[in-house]
XYZ file of C-alpha atoms in Angstrom:
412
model
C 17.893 20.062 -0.023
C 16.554 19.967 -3.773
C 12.835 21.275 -4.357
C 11.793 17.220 -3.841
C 10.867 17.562 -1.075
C 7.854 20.560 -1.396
C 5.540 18.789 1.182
C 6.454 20.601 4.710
C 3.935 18.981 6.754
C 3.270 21.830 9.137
C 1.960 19.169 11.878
C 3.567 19.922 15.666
C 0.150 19.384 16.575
C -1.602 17.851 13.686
C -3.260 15.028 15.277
C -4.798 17.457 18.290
C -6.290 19.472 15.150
C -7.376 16.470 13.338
C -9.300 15.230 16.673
C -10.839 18.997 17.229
C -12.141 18.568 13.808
C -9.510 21.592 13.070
C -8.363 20.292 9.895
C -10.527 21.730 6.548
C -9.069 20.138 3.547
C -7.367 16.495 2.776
C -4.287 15.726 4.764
C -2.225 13.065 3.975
C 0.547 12.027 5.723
C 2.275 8.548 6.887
C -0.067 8.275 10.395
C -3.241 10.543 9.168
C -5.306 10.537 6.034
C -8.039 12.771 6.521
C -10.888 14.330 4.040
C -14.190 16.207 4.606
C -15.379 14.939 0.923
C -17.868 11.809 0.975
C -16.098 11.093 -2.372
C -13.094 10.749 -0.167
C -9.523 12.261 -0.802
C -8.692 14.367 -4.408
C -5.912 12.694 -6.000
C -5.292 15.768 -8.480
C -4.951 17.617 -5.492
C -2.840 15.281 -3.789
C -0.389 14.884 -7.222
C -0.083 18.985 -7.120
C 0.856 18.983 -3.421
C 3.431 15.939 -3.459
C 5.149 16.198 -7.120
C 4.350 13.315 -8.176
C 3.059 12.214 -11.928
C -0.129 11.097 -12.971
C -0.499 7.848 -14.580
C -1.896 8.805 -18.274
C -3.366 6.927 -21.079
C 0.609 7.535 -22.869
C 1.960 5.804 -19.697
C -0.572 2.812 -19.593
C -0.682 2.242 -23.304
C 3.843 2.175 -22.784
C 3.472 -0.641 -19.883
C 1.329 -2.749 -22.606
C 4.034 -2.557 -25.447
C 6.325 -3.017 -22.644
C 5.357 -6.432 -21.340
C 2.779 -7.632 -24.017
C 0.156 -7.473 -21.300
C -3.013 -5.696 -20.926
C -1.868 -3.437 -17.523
C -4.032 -4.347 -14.453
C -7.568 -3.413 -13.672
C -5.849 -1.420 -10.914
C -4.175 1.069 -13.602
C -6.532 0.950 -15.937
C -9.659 2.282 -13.486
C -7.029 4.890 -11.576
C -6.556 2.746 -8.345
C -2.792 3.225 -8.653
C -3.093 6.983 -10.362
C 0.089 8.164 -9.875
C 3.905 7.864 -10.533
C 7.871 8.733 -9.466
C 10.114 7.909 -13.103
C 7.737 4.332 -13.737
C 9.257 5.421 -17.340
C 12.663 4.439 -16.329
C 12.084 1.040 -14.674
C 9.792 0.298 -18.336
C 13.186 1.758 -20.298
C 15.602 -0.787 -17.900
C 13.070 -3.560 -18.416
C 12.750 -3.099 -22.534
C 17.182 -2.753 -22.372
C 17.000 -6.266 -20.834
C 18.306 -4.779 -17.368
C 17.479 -5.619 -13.988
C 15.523 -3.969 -11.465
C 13.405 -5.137 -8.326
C 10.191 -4.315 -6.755
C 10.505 -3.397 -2.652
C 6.722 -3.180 -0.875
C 6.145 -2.853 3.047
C 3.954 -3.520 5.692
C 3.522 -1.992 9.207
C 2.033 -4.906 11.485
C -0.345 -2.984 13.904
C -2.988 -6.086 14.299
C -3.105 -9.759 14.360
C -5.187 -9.804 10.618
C -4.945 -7.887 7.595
C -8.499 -6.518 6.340
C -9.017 -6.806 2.502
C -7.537 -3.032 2.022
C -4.272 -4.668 2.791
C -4.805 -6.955 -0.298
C -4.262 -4.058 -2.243
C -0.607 -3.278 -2.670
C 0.176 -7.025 -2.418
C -2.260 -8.056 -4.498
C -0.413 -5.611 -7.380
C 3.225 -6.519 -6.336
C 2.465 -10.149 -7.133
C 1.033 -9.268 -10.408
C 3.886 -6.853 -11.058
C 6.831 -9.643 -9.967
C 4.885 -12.463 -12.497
C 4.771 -9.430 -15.562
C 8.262 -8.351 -14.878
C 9.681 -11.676 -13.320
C 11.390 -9.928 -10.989
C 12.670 -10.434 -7.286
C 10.284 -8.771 -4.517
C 11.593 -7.597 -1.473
C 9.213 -6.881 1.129
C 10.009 -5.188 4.874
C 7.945 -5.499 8.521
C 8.501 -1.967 10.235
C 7.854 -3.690 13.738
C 9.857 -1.200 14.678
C 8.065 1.774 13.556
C 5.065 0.079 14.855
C 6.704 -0.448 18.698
C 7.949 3.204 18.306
C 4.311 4.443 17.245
C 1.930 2.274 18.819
C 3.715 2.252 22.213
C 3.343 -1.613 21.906
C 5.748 -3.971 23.836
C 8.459 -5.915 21.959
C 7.202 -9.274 22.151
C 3.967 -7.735 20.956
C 5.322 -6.001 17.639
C 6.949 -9.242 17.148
C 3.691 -11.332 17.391
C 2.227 -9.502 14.909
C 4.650 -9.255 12.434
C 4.568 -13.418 12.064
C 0.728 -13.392 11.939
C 1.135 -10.508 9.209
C 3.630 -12.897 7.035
C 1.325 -15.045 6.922
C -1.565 -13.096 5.119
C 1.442 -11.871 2.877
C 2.236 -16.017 2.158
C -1.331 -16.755 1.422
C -1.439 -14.056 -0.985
C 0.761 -16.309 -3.360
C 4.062 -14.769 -3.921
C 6.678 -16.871 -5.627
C 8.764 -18.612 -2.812
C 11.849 -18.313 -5.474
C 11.924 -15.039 -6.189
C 10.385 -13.194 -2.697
C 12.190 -11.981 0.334
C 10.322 -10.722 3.499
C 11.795 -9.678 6.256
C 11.286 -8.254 10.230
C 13.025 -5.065 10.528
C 13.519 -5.914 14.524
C 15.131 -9.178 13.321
C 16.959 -8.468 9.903
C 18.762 -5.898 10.518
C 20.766 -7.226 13.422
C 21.876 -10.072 10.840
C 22.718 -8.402 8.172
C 25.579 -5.507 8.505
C 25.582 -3.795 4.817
C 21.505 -3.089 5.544
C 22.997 -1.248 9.193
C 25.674 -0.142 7.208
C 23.717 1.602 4.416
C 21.029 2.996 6.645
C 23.889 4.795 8.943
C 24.684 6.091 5.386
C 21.646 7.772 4.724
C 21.400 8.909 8.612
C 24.196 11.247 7.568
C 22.443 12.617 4.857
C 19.360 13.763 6.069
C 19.094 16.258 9.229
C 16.797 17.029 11.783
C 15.843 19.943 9.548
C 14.752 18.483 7.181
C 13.088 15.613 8.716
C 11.047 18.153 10.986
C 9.979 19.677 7.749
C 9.017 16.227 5.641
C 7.602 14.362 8.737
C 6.683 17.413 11.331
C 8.255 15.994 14.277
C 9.429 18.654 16.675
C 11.294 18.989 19.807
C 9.159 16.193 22.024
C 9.488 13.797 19.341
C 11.568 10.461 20.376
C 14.788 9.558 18.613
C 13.451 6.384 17.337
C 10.479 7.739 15.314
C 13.166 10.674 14.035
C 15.667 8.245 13.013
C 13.136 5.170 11.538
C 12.815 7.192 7.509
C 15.901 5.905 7.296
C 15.148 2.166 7.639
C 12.207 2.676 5.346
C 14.346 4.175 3.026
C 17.186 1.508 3.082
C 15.946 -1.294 1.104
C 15.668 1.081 -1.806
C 19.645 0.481 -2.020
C 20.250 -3.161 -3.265
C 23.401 -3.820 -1.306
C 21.215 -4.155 1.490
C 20.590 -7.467 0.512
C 23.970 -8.924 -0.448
C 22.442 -12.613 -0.590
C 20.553 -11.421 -3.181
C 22.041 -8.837 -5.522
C 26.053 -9.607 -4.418
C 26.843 -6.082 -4.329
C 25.617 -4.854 -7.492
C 23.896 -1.762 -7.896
C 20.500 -2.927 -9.334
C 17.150 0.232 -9.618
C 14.078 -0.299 -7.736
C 10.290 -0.087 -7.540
C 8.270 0.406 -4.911
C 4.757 -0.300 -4.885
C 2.863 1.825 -2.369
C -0.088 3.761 -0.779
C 0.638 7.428 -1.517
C 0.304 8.232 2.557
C 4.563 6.553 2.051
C 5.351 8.932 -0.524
C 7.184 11.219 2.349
C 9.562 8.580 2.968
C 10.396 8.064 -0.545
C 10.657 11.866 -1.228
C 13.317 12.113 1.167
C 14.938 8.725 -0.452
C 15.372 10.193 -3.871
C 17.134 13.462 -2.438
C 19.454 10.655 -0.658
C 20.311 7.738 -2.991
C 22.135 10.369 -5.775
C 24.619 10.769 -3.400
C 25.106 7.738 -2.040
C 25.451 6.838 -5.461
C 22.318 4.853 -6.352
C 19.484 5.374 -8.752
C 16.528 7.528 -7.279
C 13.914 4.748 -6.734
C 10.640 4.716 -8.684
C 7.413 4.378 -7.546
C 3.436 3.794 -8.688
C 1.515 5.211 -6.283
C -2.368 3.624 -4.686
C -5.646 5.367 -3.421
C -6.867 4.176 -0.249
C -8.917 1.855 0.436
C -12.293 3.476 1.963
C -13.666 2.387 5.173
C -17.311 0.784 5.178
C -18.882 3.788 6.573
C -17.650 6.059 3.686
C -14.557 7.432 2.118
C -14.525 10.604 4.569
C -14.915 8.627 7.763
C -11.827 6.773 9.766
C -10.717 3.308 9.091
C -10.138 2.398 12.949
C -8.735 -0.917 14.155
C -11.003 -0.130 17.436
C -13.906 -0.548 15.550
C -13.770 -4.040 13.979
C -16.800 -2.712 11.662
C -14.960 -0.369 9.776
C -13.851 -2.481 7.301
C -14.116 -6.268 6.525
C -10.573 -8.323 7.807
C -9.060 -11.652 6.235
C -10.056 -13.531 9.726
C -13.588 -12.536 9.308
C -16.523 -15.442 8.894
C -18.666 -15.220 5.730
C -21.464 -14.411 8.096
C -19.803 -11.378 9.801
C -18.801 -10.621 5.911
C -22.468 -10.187 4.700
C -23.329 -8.748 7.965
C -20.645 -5.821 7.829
C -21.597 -5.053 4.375
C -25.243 -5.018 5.003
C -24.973 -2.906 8.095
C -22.450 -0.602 7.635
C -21.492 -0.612 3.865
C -22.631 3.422 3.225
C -24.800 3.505 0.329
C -25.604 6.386 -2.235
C -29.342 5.090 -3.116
C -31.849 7.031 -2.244
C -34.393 6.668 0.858
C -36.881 5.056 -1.018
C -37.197 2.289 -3.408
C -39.744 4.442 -5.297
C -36.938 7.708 -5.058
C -34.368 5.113 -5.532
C -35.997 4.121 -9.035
C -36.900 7.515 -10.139
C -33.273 9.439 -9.118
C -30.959 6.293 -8.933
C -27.870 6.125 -6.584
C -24.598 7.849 -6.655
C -21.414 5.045 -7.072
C -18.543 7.678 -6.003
C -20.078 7.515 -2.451
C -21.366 4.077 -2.485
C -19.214 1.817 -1.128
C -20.547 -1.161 -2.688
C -19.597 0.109 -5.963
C -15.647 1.405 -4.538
C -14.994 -1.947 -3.090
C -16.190 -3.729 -6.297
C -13.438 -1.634 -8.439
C -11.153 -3.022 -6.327
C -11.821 -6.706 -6.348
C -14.253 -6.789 -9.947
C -11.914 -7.616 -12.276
C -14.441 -7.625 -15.311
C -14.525 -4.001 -16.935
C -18.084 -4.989 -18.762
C -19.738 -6.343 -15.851
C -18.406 -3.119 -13.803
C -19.934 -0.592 -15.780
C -23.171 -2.878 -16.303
C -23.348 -2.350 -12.373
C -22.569 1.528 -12.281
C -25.440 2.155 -15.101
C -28.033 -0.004 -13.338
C -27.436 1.745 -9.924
C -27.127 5.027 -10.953
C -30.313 4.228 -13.559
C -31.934 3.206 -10.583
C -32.389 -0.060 -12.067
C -30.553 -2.182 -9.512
C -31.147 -1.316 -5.818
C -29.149 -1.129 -2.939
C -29.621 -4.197 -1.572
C -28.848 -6.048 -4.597
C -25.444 -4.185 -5.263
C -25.063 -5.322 -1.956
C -25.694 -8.596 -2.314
C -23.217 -8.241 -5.482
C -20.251 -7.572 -3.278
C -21.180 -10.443 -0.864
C -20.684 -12.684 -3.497
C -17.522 -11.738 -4.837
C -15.740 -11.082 -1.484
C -16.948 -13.728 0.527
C -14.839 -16.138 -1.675
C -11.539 -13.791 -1.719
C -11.781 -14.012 2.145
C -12.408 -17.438 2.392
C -9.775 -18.716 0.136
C -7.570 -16.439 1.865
C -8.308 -18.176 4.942
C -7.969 -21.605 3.252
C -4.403 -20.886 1.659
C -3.082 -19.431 5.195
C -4.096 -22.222 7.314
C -1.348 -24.118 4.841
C 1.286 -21.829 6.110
C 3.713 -23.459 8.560
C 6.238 -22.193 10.768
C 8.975 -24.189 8.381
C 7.271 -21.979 5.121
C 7.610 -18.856 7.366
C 11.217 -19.430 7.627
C 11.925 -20.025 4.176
C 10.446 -16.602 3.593
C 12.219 -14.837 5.450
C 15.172 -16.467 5.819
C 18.533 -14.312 3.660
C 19.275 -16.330 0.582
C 19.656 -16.306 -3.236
C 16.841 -15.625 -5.512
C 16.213 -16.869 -9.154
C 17.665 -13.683 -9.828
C 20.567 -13.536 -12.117
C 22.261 -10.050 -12.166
């Protein structure tokens, strides 16, 4: 196997030692992100440990010549920091060639919270910049396999998840998304391409990458393989007829093990390695060290959520780095890399000036915590409830145009 894949996850028992409190430094994998930091997980650390590239001021200044836009508040504040060959997709893009973009999404509840905006919400600016097809893949399976949900279940949520991806506003014309549970009985080159790259990965090596071990169910060792096959464009023959067309993928970094073991595959299978731009997570409203738990509806702020329960959540629970007192708070100011306030507002403030306005009041001491809060109220209140608005559009009938196999405006 080549030197790819560095990242043996070591985890036979990782989740008993994450739940003991066993585990001392950041662990990332595709089921656990852990940290002890209140500043949450160190990317530079991460970069080291998985191979990957960091996105630099040579790389960001590139994607501008590139496409003739300014690059995305996203790159340009380090919210997608890192990179697998991003150079090659901007060299097939200048040469006039084609590539696509392939993003995923494990439904394990009925609504998205605003962390799943994320990736989305840069895959649809990414498809307009590029004008570019988008495929995008429901592991309903992985999430029966994981979960220990029942079918009809999995199922379930994967439609209600579609819809938070519609309302996000992908272009009808040039987006594909699909139920693993339901595609990939239709469609025999995606079977056919994923029994390919079955044969080319063992249980070795997929012990090593993943840390399964000898109680682990054939399903969860055999699902990297589905994740990895829409990274091969003759799985969708309705929209690339065959041809051999590069991809981009779009992603958290917790997926990077998936796409490790993809790029040791697709060389042989005679395919381009796929590239990919890596995210941060999203932090959970009680701090970037704490658990983002769909048991505890107050760990983060979902798409289904009222503006009340909004303003409540982040008044409550949002952890703040002022100080105790408004008279400390004035004299020491706060600290914005544990605030969440300030995180969640580099996510969804699109205005660089007003941003660091905001970071030197609160840090100054100037602006209190209340009225950062505040701050963030009004600015995500509206994303949610527009969200809401636009998915309440969303039909069964637009559902099936989604997701039904057919051609893009996509000419190869």
């Amino acid at each position: 196997m080549s030197g790819e894949i560095i990242n043996n996850i070591e985890n036979l028992s990782v989740n008993e030692k994450i739940d003991n409190g066993e585990v001392d430094d950041d662990f990332v994998d595709p089921w656990n992100v852990v940290s002890k930091s209140e500043t949450g997980i160190d990317y530079d650390k991460l970069i080291k440990k998985f191979g990957s590239s960091k996105i630099d001021q040579e790389l960001l200044d590139r994607f501008e010549k590139v496409t003739g836009q300014k690059v995305h508040h996203f790159l340009r504040r380090g919210i997608v920091f890192s990179h697998r060959d991003m150079h090659s997709i901007l060299n097939q893009h200048e040469a006039g060639k084609p590539f696509y973009l392939y993003t995923g999404r494990g439904p394990s509840s009925h609504s998205m919270h605003v962390g799943h905006l994320i990736p989305f919400m840069f895959c649809k600016w990414l498809q307009e910049v590029f004008n570019v097809p988008l495929v995008i893949q429901l592991t309903d399976d992985e999430k029966f396999l994981w979960k220990d949900l029942k079918m009809e279940e999995a199922i379930k949520m994967t439609v209600e998840n579609v819809k938070d991806i519609i309302a996000i506003g992908f272009d009808l014309e040039k987006t594909f998304i699909f139920s693993d549970l339901m595609y990939i009985g239709q469609c025999p080159e995606f079977y056919q391409n994923m029994v390919k790259i079955q044969r080319c990965v063992t249980f070795n090596q997929v012990k090593g990458i993943f840390g399964f071990d000898d109680s682990t169910v054939i399903g969860k060792v055999a699902f990297p393989a589905v994740q990895a096959t829409p990274c091969l464009s003759t799985s969708f023959p309705h929209i690339f007829k065959g041809k051999k067309v590069p991809c981009l993928i779009p992603c958290a970094i917790d997926q990077d093990p998936y796409f490790r073991m993809t790029r040791d595959v697709t060389p042989r299978l005679g395919f381009k390695k796929p590239a990919l731009l890596h995210a941060s997570f999203f932090p959970a409203l009680q701090g970037a060290h704490t658990k983002m738990s769909a048991s505890d509806p107050n760990s983060t702020i979902y798409l289904n959520d009222t503006p009340k329960q909004v303003k409540n959540k982040i008044n409550k629970h949002a952890f703040s780095g002022g100080q105790t007192t408004v008279e400390e708070h004035r004299q020491l100011g706060g600290n914005c890399e544990v605030d969440i306030s300030y995180q969640y507002l580099k996510f969804f403030l699109d205005d660089d000036e007003k941003l660091e306005q905001i970071r030197k009041d609160y840090t100054s001491g100037a602006l209190l915590t209340g009225e950062l809060k505040k701050i963030l109220i009004d600015i995500l209140t509206p994303v949610v409830s527009k969200h809401q608005e636009r998915r309440a559009k969303i039909t069964d009938e637009i559902i099936k145009q989604y997701m039904t196999p057919r051609k893009l405006a996509f000419d190869i």
